[in-house]
C-alpha cells in the first residue's frame, strides 16, 4: 500500500514541483534590470554634467570671474573679493561696465583689456595699482569713464580718446609722470579729478573741460596761459564751470590775469 501511495505522489507532485521551480527561475531571468534605481549622492551633484560649473555650454574662460564676482548682462561687479584679487580678472566678452573696487590689484597690463573693446566704464578705486603699461587702454575706443582713485600711481599711461570722465584722486602722481599731451587731445573730456597728488604744475587742459579738481597738490605757481590765452583778450573758456586749487602752496591773488577768461574764480587761497 505504501508503494502505491509513494508512486502516486511521485507521479502527481514531482512534475508540479519541477514546473513551479522552472517558473520561478524564468521570472528571475526576465526581471527588469531597471527596477533597482541608484540615487546620486547630493554631495556629488555639483560635479555632474548638468551643473552650471561643468556644463558644456558654459565658457570655461569666464567661470573664475563670474564665480568670484557678480556678472550681469554687460556688467561685472568685483568689489572686495575674497580670496584677494591681485590682478584684473578675465572678463566675459561684451562687458561694458567693470567695477573692481577695493581689492589688491597691483598692476594693469596690455593684455588685461585687449579682448574687451566693448568697455565703456572702468572703476578700479581703492586698489594697490602702482603701474599701468602704456598701451593698457589703447584698444578701448568706447571707454567714457575711467576711475583710478585711491591707488599708488606716480605716472599716467596713454588715455583713451573718447574719455568723458577721468578720476585719479588720491594717488602719487608727479608732474614728470604726466605727459604734456595726456589730456590736451582728449576733446570730449569734461570731468578731470587729480586731487590729493604730488603735482607741481598744471598740465595742458582741453577746451572741453567743465570741472577740474587739482586740490591738495604741490602747485606753487601758474601762468596766464594755464586756463586762458594771453594773445586773445576776448577769449572766454565757456565750458569751464569749476576749478579747485585749494590746498596748494599757491596764492591765487598773485595771478589775477590767469582767470580773466573763466566764468567763475577758482576755489583756493587768495590771502
CSV table of C-alpha atoms in Angstrom, one decimal:
chain,number,residue,atom,x,y,z
A,1,UNK,CA,0.0,0.0,0.0
A,2,UNK,CA,2.8,2.3,0.8
A,3,UNK,CA,4.5,1.7,-2.5
A,4,UNK,CA,1.4,2.6,-4.4
A,5,UNK,CA,1.0,5.9,-2.4
A,6,UNK,CA,4.6,6.8,-2.9
A,7,UNK,CA,4.3,6.1,-6.6
A,8,UNK,CA,1.1,8.2,-6.7
A,9,UNK,CA,2.8,11.2,-5.0
A,10,UNK,CA,5.8,10.9,-7.3
A,11,UNK,CA,3.7,10.9,-10.4
A,12,UNK,CA,1.4,13.8,-9.3
A,13,UNK,CA,3.6,16.1,-7.2
A,14,UNK,CA,7.0,15.8,-8.8
A,15,UNK,CA,6.0,17.3,-12.2
A,16,UNK,CA,4.2,20.1,-10.4
A,17,UNK,CA,7.2,21.0,-8.2
A,18,UNK,CA,9.5,21.0,-11.1
A,19,UNK,CA,7.2,23.2,-13.1
A,20,UNK,CA,6.9,25.7,-10.3
A,21,UNK,CA,10.7,25.9,-9.8
A,22,UNK,CA,11.2,26.4,-13.5
A,23,UNK,CA,8.7,29.2,-13.5
A,24,UNK,CA,10.5,31.0,-10.6
A,25,UNK,CA,13.8,30.8,-12.5
A,26,UNK,CA,12.1,32.1,-15.6
A,27,UNK,CA,10.8,35.1,-13.7
A,28,UNK,CA,14.2,35.8,-12.2
A,29,UNK,CA,15.8,35.9,-15.6
A,30,UNK,CA,13.1,38.2,-17.0
A,31,UNK,CA,13.1,40.6,-14.1
A,32,UNK,CA,13.8,44.1,-15.5
A,33,UNK,CA,17.2,45.5,-14.6
A,34,UNK,CA,15.9,49.0,-14.1
A,35,UNK,CA,13.8,48.1,-11.1
A,36,UNK,CA,16.8,48.9,-9.0
A,37,UNK,CA,17.3,52.7,-9.1
A,38,UNK,CA,20.5,54.2,-7.9
A,39,UNK,CA,20.0,57.8,-6.5
A,40,UNK,CA,23.0,60.1,-6.8
A,41,UNK,CA,24.6,61.4,-3.7
A,42,UNK,CA,23.6,65.1,-3.2
A,43,UNK,CA,27.2,66.0,-2.4
A,44,UNK,CA,28.3,65.0,-5.9
A,45,UNK,CA,25.6,66.6,-7.9
A,46,UNK,CA,27.8,69.7,-8.5
A,47,UNK,CA,30.2,67.5,-10.4
A,48,UNK,CA,27.5,66.2,-12.9
A,49,UNK,CA,27.4,67.2,-16.5
A,50,UNK,CA,24.2,69.2,-15.8
A,51,UNK,CA,25.7,71.5,-13.2
A,52,UNK,CA,26.4,75.2,-14.2
A,53,UNK,CA,30.1,74.7,-13.5
A,54,UNK,CA,30.7,71.8,-15.8
A,55,UNK,CA,28.0,72.4,-18.4
A,56,UNK,CA,29.2,72.1,-22.0
A,57,UNK,CA,27.5,75.3,-22.9
A,58,UNK,CA,29.5,77.4,-20.4
A,59,UNK,CA,32.7,79.2,-21.5
A,60,UNK,CA,35.3,77.9,-19.0
A,61,UNK,CA,37.4,81.0,-19.5
A,62,UNK,CA,34.7,83.1,-17.9
A,63,UNK,CA,34.0,80.9,-15.0
A,64,UNK,CA,36.6,82.1,-12.4
A,65,UNK,CA,35.5,85.7,-12.7
A,66,UNK,CA,31.7,85.0,-12.6
A,67,UNK,CA,32.1,82.7,-9.7
A,68,UNK,CA,34.1,85.3,-7.6
A,69,UNK,CA,32.2,88.3,-8.9
A,70,UNK,CA,28.6,89.2,-9.9
A,71,UNK,CA,28.1,89.1,-13.6
A,72,UNK,CA,25.0,90.7,-15.0
A,73,UNK,CA,24.3,91.5,-18.6
A,74,UNK,CA,27.2,93.7,-19.7
A,75,UNK,CA,28.3,94.4,-16.2
A,76,UNK,CA,30.9,92.8,-13.8
A,77,UNK,CA,31.0,93.6,-10.1
A,78,UNK,CA,34.1,92.5,-8.3
A,79,UNK,CA,34.2,94.5,-5.1
A,80,UNK,CA,36.2,93.4,-2.0
A,81,UNK,CA,36.6,89.9,-3.5
A,82,UNK,CA,37.7,87.1,-1.2
A,83,UNK,CA,40.1,85.5,-1.7
A,84,UNK,CA,42.0,88.7,-2.6
A,85,UNK,CA,42.1,89.7,-6.2
A,86,UNK,CA,45.6,90.9,-7.2
A,87,UNK,CA,45.1,91.3,-10.9
A,88,UNK,CA,42.4,92.4,-13.3
A,89,UNK,CA,40.1,89.4,-13.8
A,90,UNK,CA,39.4,87.8,-17.2
A,91,UNK,CA,36.2,89.5,-18.4
A,92,UNK,CA,33.3,88.0,-20.3
A,93,UNK,CA,33.1,89.2,-23.8
A,94,UNK,CA,30.8,92.2,-24.4
A,95,UNK,CA,31.5,93.5,-20.9
A,96,UNK,CA,30.6,97.2,-20.9
A,97,UNK,CA,31.0,98.1,-17.2
A,98,UNK,CA,33.7,96.8,-14.8
A,99,UNK,CA,33.6,97.6,-11.1
A,100,UNK,CA,36.6,96.1,-9.3
A,101,UNK,CA,36.9,98.4,-6.3
A,102,UNK,CA,38.7,97.8,-3.1
A,103,UNK,CA,40.8,94.8,-4.0
A,104,UNK,CA,44.6,94.2,-4.1
A,105,UNK,CA,45.2,94.8,-7.8
A,106,UNK,CA,48.8,96.0,-8.2
A,107,UNK,CA,49.3,96.3,-12.0
A,108,UNK,CA,47.4,96.8,-15.2
A,109,UNK,CA,49.0,95.1,-18.3
A,110,UNK,CA,48.5,95.5,-22.0
A,111,UNK,CA,46.7,92.1,-22.0
A,112,UNK,CA,44.1,92.9,-19.3
A,113,UNK,CA,41.6,94.7,-21.6
A,114,UNK,CA,43.0,93.7,-25.0
A,115,UNK,CA,39.9,91.5,-25.8
A,116,UNK,CA,37.2,93.6,-24.3
A,117,UNK,CA,36.8,96.6,-26.7
A,118,UNK,CA,33.2,97.0,-25.6
A,119,UNK,CA,34.1,98.6,-22.2
A,120,UNK,CA,32.5,101.9,-21.5
A,121,UNK,CA,33.3,102.3,-17.8
A,122,UNK,CA,36.1,101.0,-15.6
A,123,UNK,CA,36.2,101.7,-11.8
A,124,UNK,CA,39.3,100.4,-10.0
A,125,UNK,CA,39.0,102.6,-6.9
A,126,UNK,CA,40.9,101.5,-3.8
A,127,UNK,CA,43.4,99.1,-5.1
A,128,UNK,CA,47.2,99.0,-4.9
A,129,UNK,CA,47.9,99.9,-8.6
A,130,UNK,CA,51.4,101.4,-9.0
A,131,UNK,CA,52.0,100.6,-12.6
A,132,UNK,CA,49.9,100.7,-15.8
A,133,UNK,CA,51.6,99.7,-19.0
A,134,UNK,CA,51.4,102.4,-21.6
A,135,UNK,CA,49.1,100.5,-24.1
A,136,UNK,CA,46.8,99.1,-21.5
A,137,UNK,CA,43.8,101.2,-22.6
A,138,UNK,CA,44.8,101.5,-26.3
A,139,UNK,CA,42.0,99.3,-27.7
A,140,UNK,CA,39.2,100.8,-25.6
A,141,UNK,CA,37.8,103.1,-28.2
A,142,UNK,CA,34.4,103.2,-26.5
A,143,UNK,CA,35.7,103.9,-22.9
A,144,UNK,CA,34.0,107.0,-21.5
A,145,UNK,CA,34.7,106.8,-17.7
A,146,UNK,CA,37.9,105.7,-16.1
A,147,UNK,CA,38.3,105.8,-12.3
A,148,UNK,CA,41.7,105.0,-10.7
A,149,UNK,CA,41.2,106.9,-7.5
A,150,UNK,CA,42.9,105.7,-4.2
A,151,UNK,CA,45.8,103.9,-5.8
A,152,UNK,CA,49.6,104.3,-5.9
A,153,UNK,CA,50.2,105.8,-9.4
A,154,UNK,CA,53.2,108.0,-9.9
A,155,UNK,CA,52.6,108.4,-13.7
A,156,UNK,CA,49.8,108.0,-16.2
A,157,UNK,CA,49.6,105.9,-19.3
A,158,UNK,CA,48.1,107.0,-22.6
A,159,UNK,CA,44.4,107.5,-22.1
A,160,UNK,CA,41.5,106.6,-24.5
A,161,UNK,CA,40.5,109.4,-26.9
A,162,UNK,CA,36.8,109.3,-26.0
A,163,UNK,CA,37.1,109.7,-22.3
A,164,UNK,CA,34.5,112.0,-20.7
A,165,UNK,CA,35.5,111.5,-17.1
A,166,UNK,CA,38.8,110.6,-15.6
A,167,UNK,CA,39.4,110.3,-11.8
A,168,UNK,CA,42.8,109.8,-10.3
A,169,UNK,CA,42.3,111.5,-6.9
A,170,UNK,CA,44.4,110.2,-4.0
A,171,UNK,CA,47.4,108.8,-5.9
A,172,UNK,CA,51.1,109.8,-6.1
A,173,UNK,CA,51.1,111.5,-9.5
A,174,UNK,CA,54.1,113.7,-10.1
A,175,UNK,CA,54.5,116.3,-12.9
A,176,UNK,CA,57.1,114.3,-14.7
A,177,UNK,CA,54.8,111.3,-14.7
A,178,UNK,CA,52.0,113.2,-16.6
A,179,UNK,CA,52.9,113.9,-20.3
A,180,UNK,CA,52.1,117.3,-21.7
A,181,UNK,CA,49.7,115.6,-24.1
A,182,UNK,CA,48.0,113.4,-21.5
A,183,UNK,CA,44.7,115.4,-21.6
A,184,UNK,CA,45.2,118.1,-24.2
A,185,UNK,CA,44.0,115.8,-27.1
A,186,UNK,CA,41.0,114.4,-25.2
A,187,UNK,CA,38.4,116.7,-26.8
A,188,UNK,CA,35.5,115.0,-25.1
A,189,UNK,CA,36.9,115.1,-21.6
A,190,UNK,CA,34.5,117.1,-19.3
A,191,UNK,CA,35.5,116.0,-15.8
A,192,UNK,CA,39.1,115.7,-14.6
A,193,UNK,CA,39.9,114.8,-11.0
A,194,UNK,CA,43.5,115.0,-9.9
A,195,UNK,CA,43.2,116.0,-6.2
A,196,UNK,CA,45.5,114.7,-3.5
A,197,UNK,CA,48.5,114.0,-5.6
A,198,UNK,CA,52.1,115.4,-5.9
A,199,UNK,CA,51.8,117.6,-9.0
A,200,UNK,CA,53.9,120.7,-9.1
A,201,UNK,CA,52.3,122.2,-12.3
A,202,UNK,CA,49.0,122.1,-14.1
A,203,UNK,CA,49.2,120.0,-17.3
A,204,UNK,CA,47.7,121.5,-20.5
A,205,UNK,CA,43.9,121.1,-20.4
A,206,UNK,CA,41.4,120.5,-23.2
A,207,UNK,CA,38.8,123.1,-24.1
A,208,UNK,CA,36.0,120.6,-23.4
A,209,UNK,CA,36.6,120.6,-19.6
A,210,UNK,CA,33.8,121.6,-17.3
A,211,UNK,CA,35.2,120.6,-13.9
A,212,UNK,CA,38.8,120.2,-12.9
A,213,UNK,CA,40.0,119.3,-9.4
A,214,UNK,CA,43.6,119.9,-8.5
A,215,UNK,CA,43.3,120.5,-4.8
A,216,UNK,CA,46.0,119.3,-2.3
A,217,UNK,CA,48.9,119.0,-4.7
A,218,UNK,CA,52.2,120.9,-4.7
A,219,UNK,CA,51.3,123.5,-7.2
A,220,UNK,CA,53.1,126.7,-6.3
A,221,UNK,CA,52.6,128.8,-9.5
A,222,UNK,CA,50.5,129.1,-12.6
A,223,UNK,CA,50.9,131.1,-15.8
A,224,UNK,CA,48.5,133.4,-17.7
A,225,UNK,CA,48.1,130.6,-20.3
A,226,UNK,CA,47.2,127.8,-17.8
A,227,UNK,CA,43.5,128.5,-18.4
A,228,UNK,CA,43.4,131.5,-20.8
A,229,UNK,CA,45.1,132.8,-24.0
A,230,UNK,CA,47.2,135.8,-23.4
A,231,UNK,CA,47.1,136.8,-27.1
A,232,UNK,CA,43.3,136.9,-27.1
A,233,UNK,CA,41.8,139.2,-24.6
A,234,UNK,CA,38.2,138.3,-25.8
A,235,UNK,CA,38.7,134.6,-25.2
A,236,UNK,CA,36.2,133.0,-22.7
A,237,UNK,CA,36.6,129.5,-21.5
A,238,UNK,CA,32.8,128.9,-21.9
A,239,UNK,CA,32.7,125.2,-20.8
A,240,UNK,CA,34.6,125.6,-17.5
A,241,UNK,CA,32.3,125.6,-14.5
A,242,UNK,CA,34.5,124.7,-11.6
A,243,UNK,CA,38.3,124.9,-10.8
A,244,UNK,CA,39.5,123.7,-7.4
A,245,UNK,CA,43.1,124.7,-6.4
A,246,UNK,CA,42.6,124.7,-2.6
A,247,UNK,CA,45.3,123.1,-0.5
A,248,UNK,CA,48.2,124.1,-2.8
A,249,UNK,CA,51.1,126.3,-1.9
A,250,UNK,CA,49.7,128.8,-4.3
A,251,UNK,CA,48.4,132.4,-3.6
A,252,UNK,CA,45.8,133.0,-6.3
A,253,UNK,CA,45.7,136.7,-5.7
A,254,UNK,CA,49.2,136.9,-7.3
A,255,UNK,CA,47.9,135.7,-10.6
A,256,UNK,CA,44.8,137.8,-11.5
A,257,UNK,CA,45.3,137.6,-15.2
A,258,UNK,CA,45.2,133.8,-15.1
A,259,UNK,CA,41.5,133.7,-14.5
A,260,UNK,CA,40.2,136.5,-16.8
A,261,UNK,CA,38.7,134.0,-19.2
A,262,UNK,CA,36.9,132.0,-16.6
A,263,UNK,CA,33.2,132.5,-15.7
A,264,UNK,CA,33.9,131.9,-12.0
A,265,UNK,CA,37.0,132.3,-9.9
A,266,UNK,CA,38.9,129.2,-8.9
A,267,UNK,CA,38.4,127.8,-5.4
A,268,UNK,CA,41.6,128.3,-3.4
A,269,UNK,CA,43.7,130.6,-1.2
A,270,UNK,CA,43.7,134.3,-2.1
A,271,UNK,CA,45.2,135.7,1.1
